[in-house]
Amino acid sequence: MVNRYVIITAAGSGKRMGTDIPKQFLPIDGKPILMRTIEAFHSVPNKILVLSGRDIEYWNQLCERYDFKVPCKVVEGGEERFHSVKNALEFVPDDAIVAIHDGVRPFVSDVVIEEAFKVAEEKGSAVPVIDCVDSVRIIAEDGSNAPINRNLVKLVQTPQVFRASILKKAYNVDYSPAFTDDASVVECAGYSITLTKGNVENKKITVKNDLNLN
Ligand code: C5P
């Protein structure tokens, strides 16, 4: 069995949520989102949790309060998500397969996780996507807009799963604002990306409305 790892990124400050507590610590049905996300990866034996230095003490208190005992190696994050992932990669062996998942996506399914690992083991990468059900328009530089074929557009989720050797090589670069996810970093290093099936419930909780907190 290949050595499976998951890096859960939760070092963001959640500015867009506009709450005092970063969104990953807010509860859904009485339990913090981040705990639900970690539990979704029950099938992955090695878990690395990336937290901002200022949140580590708070996380430890939450774990006590909720009697949360899932073992995770806690790593300190960086300025951008890119730096947070880079810090965590230091603790992943070169021969592992590693999933990187947003701490604010608690509703990822077992099937999506398993398929992504299997495909990444075989092809080197696996990035889950879903269809775009809305109509889509593209805005040109002059401000005009035009429709595009939504069947050619896919919405990208996490976990994005890679051979650790590929990911480490790809992350050995300076940060660029074009790096919006791990696939974009890996692609920039010259690798192609294999797409897998995501699940529609696997939403990234970003704004208050996602939690019905209005
Ligand atoms: O900010 P955004 O919603 O794109 O963040 C996606 C995920 O990456 C979140 O779970 C967030 O906590 C995490 N993140 C991080 N380190 C940062 C910024 C974001 O781990 N510096």
CSV table of C-alpha atoms and ligand atoms in Angstrom, one decimal:
chain,number,residue,atom,x,y,z
A,1,MET,CA,0.0,0.0,0.0
A,2,VAL,CA,1.4,3.4,-1.0
A,3,ASN,CA,2.0,5.8,1.8
A,4,ARG,CA,-1.0,8.2,1.8
A,5,TYR,CA,-0.9,11.7,3.3
A,6,VAL,CA,-3.3,14.6,3.5
A,7,ILE,CA,-2.3,18.2,4.1
A,8,ILE,CA,-5.3,20.2,5.4
A,9,THR,CA,-4.8,23.9,4.9
A,10,ALA,CA,-6.4,26.1,7.6
A,11,ALA,CA,-4.0,29.0,8.1
A,12,GLY,CA,-6.2,31.6,6.4
A,13,SER,CA,-7.7,34.5,8.3
A,14,GLY,CA,-11.1,34.3,6.6
A,15,LYS,CA,-11.3,38.0,5.7
A,16,ARG,CA,-14.2,37.4,3.3
A,17,MET,CA,-16.3,35.8,6.1
A,18,GLY,CA,-16.2,39.0,8.2
A,19,THR,CA,-16.4,37.1,11.5
A,20,ASP,CA,-14.0,37.5,14.5
A,21,ILE,CA,-13.1,33.8,14.5
A,22,PRO,CA,-11.6,32.4,11.2
A,23,LYS,CA,-14.3,30.5,9.3
A,24,GLN,CA,-12.6,27.1,9.7
A,25,PHE,CA,-13.3,27.2,13.4
A,26,LEU,CA,-17.0,28.2,13.2
A,27,PRO,CA,-19.4,25.3,14.0
A,28,ILE,CA,-21.8,23.5,11.7
A,29,ASP,CA,-24.4,21.4,13.6
A,30,GLY,CA,-22.5,22.0,16.8
A,31,LYS,CA,-19.0,21.0,15.6
A,32,PRO,CA,-16.2,23.2,14.1
A,33,ILE,CA,-15.9,23.0,10.4
A,34,LEU,CA,-12.3,22.0,10.6
A,35,MET,CA,-13.0,19.0,12.8
A,36,ARG,CA,-15.6,17.8,10.2
A,37,THR,CA,-13.1,18.3,7.4
A,38,ILE,CA,-10.4,16.3,9.3
A,39,GLU,CA,-12.9,13.5,10.0
A,40,ALA,CA,-13.8,13.3,6.3
A,41,PHE,CA,-10.2,12.0,5.7
A,42,HIS,CA,-10.7,9.0,8.2
A,43,SER,CA,-9.3,6.7,5.5
A,44,VAL,CA,-6.0,8.6,5.2
A,45,PRO,CA,-3.5,7.5,7.9
A,46,ASN,CA,-1.2,10.5,7.9
A,47,LYS,CA,-2.7,13.9,8.5
A,48,ILE,CA,-0.9,17.3,8.5
A,49,LEU,CA,-2.9,20.3,9.7
A,50,VAL,CA,-1.6,23.7,8.7
A,51,LEU,CA,-2.6,26.5,11.1
A,52,SER,CA,-1.6,30.1,11.5
A,53,GLY,CA,0.8,30.5,14.5
A,54,ARG,CA,-1.8,32.8,16.2
A,55,ASP,CA,-4.5,30.1,16.0
A,56,ILE,CA,-2.6,27.1,17.4
A,57,GLU,CA,-3.4,27.7,21.0
A,58,TYR,CA,-7.1,28.4,20.1
A,59,TRP,CA,-7.2,25.1,18.2
A,60,ASN,CA,-5.7,23.2,21.1
A,61,GLN,CA,-8.4,24.6,23.4
A,62,LEU,CA,-11.1,23.7,20.8
A,63,CYS,CA,-9.8,20.1,20.7
A,64,GLU,CA,-10.1,19.9,24.5
A,65,ARG,CA,-13.6,21.4,24.5
A,66,TYR,CA,-14.9,19.0,21.8
A,67,ASP,CA,-12.8,16.0,23.0
A,68,PHE,CA,-11.4,15.8,19.5
A,69,LYS,CA,-8.6,13.2,19.3
A,70,VAL,CA,-7.9,12.5,15.7
A,71,PRO,CA,-4.0,12.6,15.4
A,72,CYS,CA,-2.7,15.4,13.2
A,73,LYS,CA,0.8,16.9,12.9
A,74,VAL,CA,0.3,20.6,13.3
A,75,VAL,CA,2.5,22.8,11.0
A,76,GLU,CA,2.6,26.6,11.0
A,77,GLY,CA,1.3,28.2,7.8
A,78,GLY,CA,2.7,31.1,5.8
A,79,GLU,CA,1.5,34.3,4.2
A,80,GLU,CA,-0.3,32.8,1.2
A,81,ARG,CA,-1.9,29.3,0.9
A,82,PHE,CA,1.2,28.5,-1.4
A,83,HIS,CA,3.5,29.1,1.6
A,84,SER,CA,1.3,27.1,3.9
A,85,VAL,CA,1.5,24.0,1.6
A,86,LYS,CA,5.2,24.5,1.0
A,87,ASN,CA,5.8,24.4,4.8
A,88,ALA,CA,3.7,21.2,5.2
A,89,LEU,CA,5.5,19.4,2.3
A,90,GLU,CA,8.7,19.3,4.4
A,91,PHE,CA,7.0,16.7,6.6
A,92,VAL,CA,5.9,14.4,3.6
A,93,PRO,CA,8.2,11.6,2.5
A,94,ASP,CA,9.3,11.7,-1.2
A,95,ASP,CA,7.6,8.3,-2.0
A,96,ALA,CA,4.2,9.3,-0.6
A,97,ILE,CA,1.0,10.2,-2.4
A,98,VAL,CA,-0.3,13.4,-0.9
A,99,ALA,CA,-3.7,15.1,-1.0
A,100,ILE,CA,-4.0,18.8,-0.4
A,101,HIS,CA,-7.4,19.9,0.9
A,102,ASP,CA,-9.0,23.2,2.0
A,103,GLY,CA,-9.9,23.1,5.7
A,104,VAL,CA,-13.2,24.8,4.8
A,105,ARG,CA,-14.5,22.0,2.6
A,106,PRO,CA,-16.0,19.6,5.1
A,107,PHE,CA,-18.5,17.9,2.7
A,108,VAL,CA,-16.0,16.1,0.4
A,109,SER,CA,-17.2,12.5,-0.1
A,110,ASP,CA,-15.3,9.2,0.6
A,111,VAL,CA,-15.7,8.3,-3.1
A,112,VAL,CA,-14.1,11.5,-4.4
A,113,ILE,CA,-11.2,11.0,-2.0
A,114,GLU,CA,-10.6,7.4,-2.9
A,115,GLU,CA,-10.8,8.0,-6.7
A,116,ALA,CA,-8.4,10.9,-6.5
A,117,PHE,CA,-5.8,8.9,-4.6
A,118,LYS,CA,-6.2,5.9,-7.0
A,119,VAL,CA,-5.8,8.1,-10.1
A,120,ALA,CA,-2.9,10.1,-8.6
A,121,GLU,CA,-1.1,6.8,-7.8
A,122,GLU,CA,-1.4,5.8,-11.4
A,123,LYS,CA,-1.1,9.1,-13.3
A,124,GLY,CA,0.8,11.4,-10.9
A,125,SER,CA,-2.0,13.9,-10.4
A,126,ALA,CA,-5.7,14.0,-9.7
A,127,VAL,CA,-7.8,17.1,-9.5
A,128,PRO,CA,-11.6,16.8,-8.8
A,129,VAL,CA,-14.0,19.0,-10.9
A,130,ILE,CA,-17.7,19.4,-11.3
A,131,ASP,CA,-19.8,20.7,-14.2
A,132,CYS,CA,-20.8,24.3,-14.4
A,133,VAL,CA,-24.6,24.5,-14.2
A,134,ASP,CA,-24.9,28.3,-14.6
A,135,SER,CA,-24.5,30.1,-17.9
A,136,VAL,CA,-21.0,31.6,-18.2
A,137,ARG,CA,-19.8,34.9,-19.7
A,138,ILE,CA,-16.3,36.1,-20.3
A,139,ILE,CA,-15.3,39.8,-19.8
A,140,ALA,CA,-12.9,41.2,-22.3
A,141,GLU,CA,-10.2,43.9,-21.5
A,142,ASP,CA,-12.4,46.6,-23.0
A,143,GLY,CA,-15.2,45.7,-20.6
A,144,SER,CA,-17.5,44.0,-23.2
A,145,ASN,CA,-18.8,40.5,-22.5
A,146,ALA,CA,-19.6,37.4,-24.4
A,147,PRO,CA,-21.1,34.0,-23.7
A,148,ILE,CA,-18.9,30.9,-23.6
A,149,ASN,CA,-19.8,27.3,-23.9
A,150,ARG,CA,-20.3,26.2,-20.2
A,151,ASN,CA,-19.7,22.5,-21.2
A,152,LEU,CA,-16.0,23.5,-21.7
A,153,VAL,CA,-15.8,25.0,-18.2
A,154,LYS,CA,-15.2,22.9,-15.1
A,155,LEU,CA,-15.2,24.1,-11.5
A,156,VAL,CA,-12.2,22.9,-9.5
A,157,GLN,CA,-12.3,21.5,-6.0
A,158,THR,CA,-9.9,19.9,-3.5
A,159,PRO,CA,-8.5,17.4,-2.5
A,160,GLN,CA,-5.9,17.8,-5.3
A,161,VAL,CA,-3.7,14.7,-5.1
A,162,PHE,CA,-0.2,14.2,-6.4
A,163,ARG,CA,2.9,12.0,-6.1
A,164,ALA,CA,4.9,13.8,-3.4
A,165,SER,CA,8.0,13.8,-5.6
A,166,ILE,CA,6.2,15.8,-8.3
A,167,LEU,CA,4.6,18.2,-5.8
A,168,LYS,CA,7.9,18.9,-4.1
A,169,LYS,CA,9.7,19.7,-7.3
A,170,ALA,CA,6.8,22.0,-8.4
A,171,TYR,CA,6.8,23.9,-5.1
A,172,ASN,CA,10.5,24.6,-5.3
A,173,VAL,CA,9.8,28.0,-6.9
A,174,ASP,CA,8.9,31.5,-5.8
A,175,TYR,CA,5.3,32.4,-5.2
A,176,SER,CA,3.3,33.8,-8.0
A,177,PRO,CA,-0.2,35.3,-7.7
A,178,ALA,CA,-1.1,33.0,-10.7
A,179,PHE,CA,-0.9,30.0,-8.2
A,180,THR,CA,-4.6,29.8,-7.2
A,181,ASP,CA,-4.4,26.1,-6.3
A,182,ASP,CA,-1.9,23.2,-6.3
A,183,ALA,CA,-2.7,22.1,-9.9
A,184,SER,CA,-1.6,25.5,-11.2
A,185,VAL,CA,1.8,25.1,-9.4
A,186,VAL,CA,2.3,21.6,-10.7
A,187,GLU,CA,1.3,22.6,-14.3
A,188,CYS,CA,3.7,25.6,-14.2
A,189,ALA,CA,6.5,23.0,-13.5
A,190,GLY,CA,5.6,21.3,-16.8
A,191,TYR,CA,3.3,18.4,-15.7
A,192,SER,CA,-0.1,17.7,-17.1
A,193,ILE,CA,-3.1,17.4,-14.8
A,194,THR,CA,-5.6,14.5,-14.7
A,195,LEU,CA,-9.2,15.5,-13.8
A,196,THR,CA,-11.4,13.3,-11.6
A,197,LYS,CA,-15.0,13.6,-10.4
A,198,GLY,CA,-15.8,16.0,-7.6
A,199,ASN,CA,-19.0,16.1,-5.6
A,200,VAL,CA,-21.4,19.1,-5.7
A,201,GLU,CA,-21.8,19.2,-1.9
A,202,ASN,CA,-18.0,19.8,-1.6
A,203,LYS,CA,-18.4,23.5,-1.4
A,204,LYS,CA,-15.7,25.8,-0.1
A,205,ILE,CA,-17.3,27.7,2.8
A,206,THR,CA,-16.2,31.3,2.0
A,207,VAL,CA,-18.9,33.8,3.0
A,208,LYS,CA,-21.5,34.0,5.8
A,209,ASN,CA,-24.2,33.0,3.4
A,210,ASP,CA,-22.6,29.6,3.0
A,211,LEU,CA,-23.3,28.9,6.7
A,212,ASN,CA,-26.7,30.7,6.8
A,213,LEU,CA,-25.1,33.0,9.4
A,214,ASN,CA,-26.8,36.2,8.1
B,1,C5P,O1,-8.4,32.1,1.2
B,1,C5P,P1,-9.0,30.9,0.6
B,1,C5P,O2,-10.4,30.6,0.9
B,1,C5P,O3,-8.6,30.7,-0.8
B,1,C5P,O4,-8.2,29.7,1.4
B,1,C5P,C1,-8.4,28.3,1.1
B,1,C5P,C2,-7.8,27.5,2.2
B,1,C5P,O5,-6.4,27.7,2.4
B,1,C5P,C3,-8.5,27.8,3.5
B,1,C5P,O6,-8.8,26.6,4.2
B,1,C5P,C4,-7.5,28.6,4.3
B,1,C5P,O7,-7.5,28.5,5.7
B,1,C5P,C5,-6.2,28.1,3.7
B,1,C5P,N1,-5.1,29.1,3.7
B,1,C5P,C6,-3.8,28.7,4.3
B,1,C5P,N2,-2.8,29.6,4.4
B,1,C5P,C7,-3.0,30.9,3.9
B,1,C5P,C8,-4.2,31.3,3.3
B,1,C5P,C9,-5.2,30.3,3.2
B,1,C5P,O8,-3.7,27.6,4.8
B,1,C5P,N3,-2.0,31.8,4.0
